[in-house]
């Protein structure tokens, strides 16, 4: 499975049961990055995608509360509030969107990236953030 998450400078993802931030340019970039692949998420995350897109623009999004267990090996999972369900052994790729800001958080990205390496990094201007960085990680070969 391929994991997609948004984090702040300290790895924070959520605060007080809410996402720290959202940005429509990040959503657009996620859909472009996934392309014709399958993108899994829960209903909480889907709310931000369906708020501005027509049905034809999110055809690749599949929504289920147990989405992580339904995802296939080549599928993407956008995770905001269920990072604790991720088993690193199931991952082949990690895509992190960095807000490049400091936010308060009580849920953090806690996967250890020491066995991963960056294969691609891209900075772009978001709608609400002047700089967003997308980093793509692959597992180190053993």
Short mmCIF file of C-alpha atoms in Angstrom, two decimals:
data_model
loop_
_atom_site.label_atom_id
_atom_site.label_comp_id
_atom_site.label_asym_id
_atom_site.label_seq_id
_atom_site.Cartn_x
_atom_site.Cartn_y
_atom_site.Cartn_z
CA UNK A 1 0.00 0.00 0.00
CA UNK A 2 1.05 3.58 -0.57
CA UNK A 3 0.47 6.00 2.28
CA UNK A 4 -0.36 9.71 1.86
CA UNK A 5 -0.32 12.07 4.88
CA UNK A 6 -0.13 15.80 5.60
CA UNK A 7 2.16 16.94 8.40
CA UNK A 8 3.52 20.11 9.96
CA UNK A 9 7.17 20.85 10.79
CA UNK A 10 7.03 18.58 13.84
CA UNK A 11 5.12 15.70 12.23
CA UNK A 12 1.80 16.86 13.65
CA UNK A 13 -1.33 15.74 11.83
CA UNK A 14 -4.32 16.57 14.03
CA UNK A 15 -5.28 18.67 17.03
CA UNK A 16 -8.37 18.23 19.19
CA UNK A 17 -9.86 15.61 16.80
CA UNK A 18 -9.55 17.91 13.77
CA UNK A 19 -7.06 18.11 10.93
CA UNK A 20 -4.53 20.86 11.50
CA UNK A 21 -5.07 22.37 8.10
CA UNK A 22 -6.31 21.67 4.61
CA UNK A 23 -5.51 23.13 1.24
CA UNK A 24 -7.32 22.68 -2.06
CA UNK A 25 -4.02 22.70 -3.97
CA UNK A 26 -2.87 19.72 -1.90
CA UNK A 27 -6.09 17.88 -2.75
CA UNK A 28 -5.59 18.68 -6.42
CA UNK A 29 -1.97 17.48 -6.24
CA UNK A 30 -2.99 14.25 -4.49
CA UNK A 31 -5.57 13.45 -7.19
CA UNK A 32 -3.03 14.23 -9.93
CA UNK A 33 -0.33 12.17 -8.21
CA UNK A 34 -2.63 9.16 -7.78
CA UNK A 35 -3.82 9.51 -11.39
CA UNK A 36 -5.97 6.55 -12.38
CA UNK A 37 -4.94 4.59 -9.29
CA UNK A 38 -7.24 3.82 -6.39
CA UNK A 39 -7.28 6.26 -3.47
CA UNK A 40 -8.78 5.01 -0.19
CA UNK A 41 -9.88 7.19 2.72
CA UNK A 42 -12.50 7.38 5.44
CA UNK A 43 -15.62 9.58 5.41
CA UNK A 44 -13.93 12.23 7.55
CA UNK A 45 -11.24 12.81 4.92
CA UNK A 46 -13.63 12.47 2.00
CA UNK A 47 -15.63 15.49 3.18
CA UNK A 48 -12.84 17.83 2.14
CA UNK A 49 -12.51 16.21 -1.30
CA UNK A 50 -16.19 16.13 -2.19
CA UNK A 51 -16.81 19.72 -1.10
CA UNK A 52 -15.35 21.19 -4.29
CA UNK A 53 -15.19 18.41 -6.88
CA UNK A 54 -17.85 16.97 -9.14
CA UNK A 55 -18.50 13.22 -9.17
CA UNK A 56 -16.33 12.72 -12.25
CA UNK A 57 -13.30 14.29 -10.59
CA UNK A 58 -13.04 11.86 -7.69
CA UNK A 59 -13.95 8.62 -9.41
CA UNK A 60 -10.78 6.98 -8.10
CA UNK A 61 -11.65 7.70 -4.44
CA UNK A 62 -13.05 4.81 -2.42
CA UNK A 63 -14.51 5.53 1.02
CA UNK A 64 -14.79 3.08 3.91
CA UNK A 65 -14.16 3.28 7.61
CA UNK A 66 -11.97 0.16 7.38
CA UNK A 67 -10.23 1.51 4.25
CA UNK A 68 -6.74 0.47 5.32
CA UNK A 69 -7.70 -3.21 5.40
CA UNK A 70 -9.44 -2.90 2.01
CA UNK A 71 -6.50 -1.28 0.19
CA UNK A 72 -4.54 -3.42 -2.22
CA UNK A 73 -0.74 -3.40 -2.55
CA UNK A 74 -0.77 -0.77 -5.32
CA UNK A 75 -3.55 1.37 -3.82
CA UNK A 76 -3.07 4.70 -2.07
CA UNK A 77 -4.44 5.49 1.40
CA UNK A 78 -4.93 9.08 2.49
CA UNK A 79 -4.67 9.00 6.28
CA UNK A 80 -5.48 11.88 8.60
CA UNK A 81 -6.96 10.40 11.77
CA UNK A 82 -6.03 6.71 11.61
CA UNK A 83 -2.22 6.66 11.47
CA UNK A 84 -2.18 4.24 14.41
CA UNK A 85 -3.73 1.58 12.11
CA UNK A 86 -0.80 1.60 9.69
CA UNK A 87 1.60 -1.33 9.68
CA UNK A 88 4.88 -0.17 8.16
CA UNK A 89 5.49 -3.67 6.77
CA UNK A 90 2.48 -3.18 4.46
CA UNK A 91 3.87 0.02 2.95
CA UNK A 92 5.77 0.32 -0.32
CA UNK A 93 5.66 4.12 -0.59
CA UNK A 94 5.04 7.09 1.69
CA UNK A 95 3.96 10.47 0.34
CA UNK A 96 4.20 13.31 2.85
CA UNK A 97 2.82 16.77 2.27
CA UNK A 98 4.60 19.21 4.57
CA UNK A 99 2.69 22.34 5.58
CA UNK A 100 6.05 23.97 6.44
CA UNK A 101 4.45 25.56 9.50
CA UNK A 102 4.22 24.91 13.22
CA UNK A 103 0.78 23.95 14.48
CA UNK A 104 -0.39 22.52 17.80
CA UNK A 105 -0.97 18.78 17.54
CA UNK A 106 -2.03 15.80 19.58
CA UNK A 107 -1.81 13.24 16.76
CA UNK A 108 1.52 12.90 14.98
CA UNK A 109 3.05 10.95 12.13
CA UNK A 110 4.99 8.41 14.15
CA UNK A 111 6.39 6.05 11.54
CA UNK A 112 10.16 5.82 11.66
CA UNK A 113 11.61 6.86 8.30
CA UNK A 114 15.16 5.64 8.97
CA UNK A 115 14.60 2.68 6.59
CA UNK A 116 13.21 4.93 3.87
CA UNK A 117 14.79 7.32 1.38
CA UNK A 118 13.41 10.28 -0.55
CA UNK A 119 13.03 9.59 -4.26
CA UNK A 120 11.29 12.84 -5.15
CA UNK A 121 10.63 16.23 -3.58
CA UNK A 122 8.52 19.05 -4.98
CA UNK A 123 7.66 22.50 -3.59
CA UNK A 124 4.52 24.23 -4.75
CA UNK A 125 2.32 27.12 -3.74
CA UNK A 126 -0.86 26.14 -1.98
CA UNK A 127 -4.07 28.09 -1.71
CA UNK A 128 -3.74 28.80 2.03
CA UNK A 129 -0.02 28.05 2.40
CA UNK A 130 2.66 29.90 0.50
CA UNK A 131 4.86 26.79 0.37
CA UNK A 132 3.90 23.14 0.52
CA UNK A 133 6.45 20.37 0.04
CA UNK A 134 5.57 16.92 -1.28
CA UNK A 135 8.16 14.25 -0.46
CA UNK A 136 7.94 10.72 -1.80
CA UNK A 137 9.74 7.97 0.12
CA UNK A 138 10.61 4.39 -0.86
CA UNK A 139 11.93 1.63 1.39
CA UNK A 140 15.69 1.14 1.47
CA UNK A 141 16.86 -2.06 -0.17
CA UNK A 142 18.28 -4.53 2.31
#
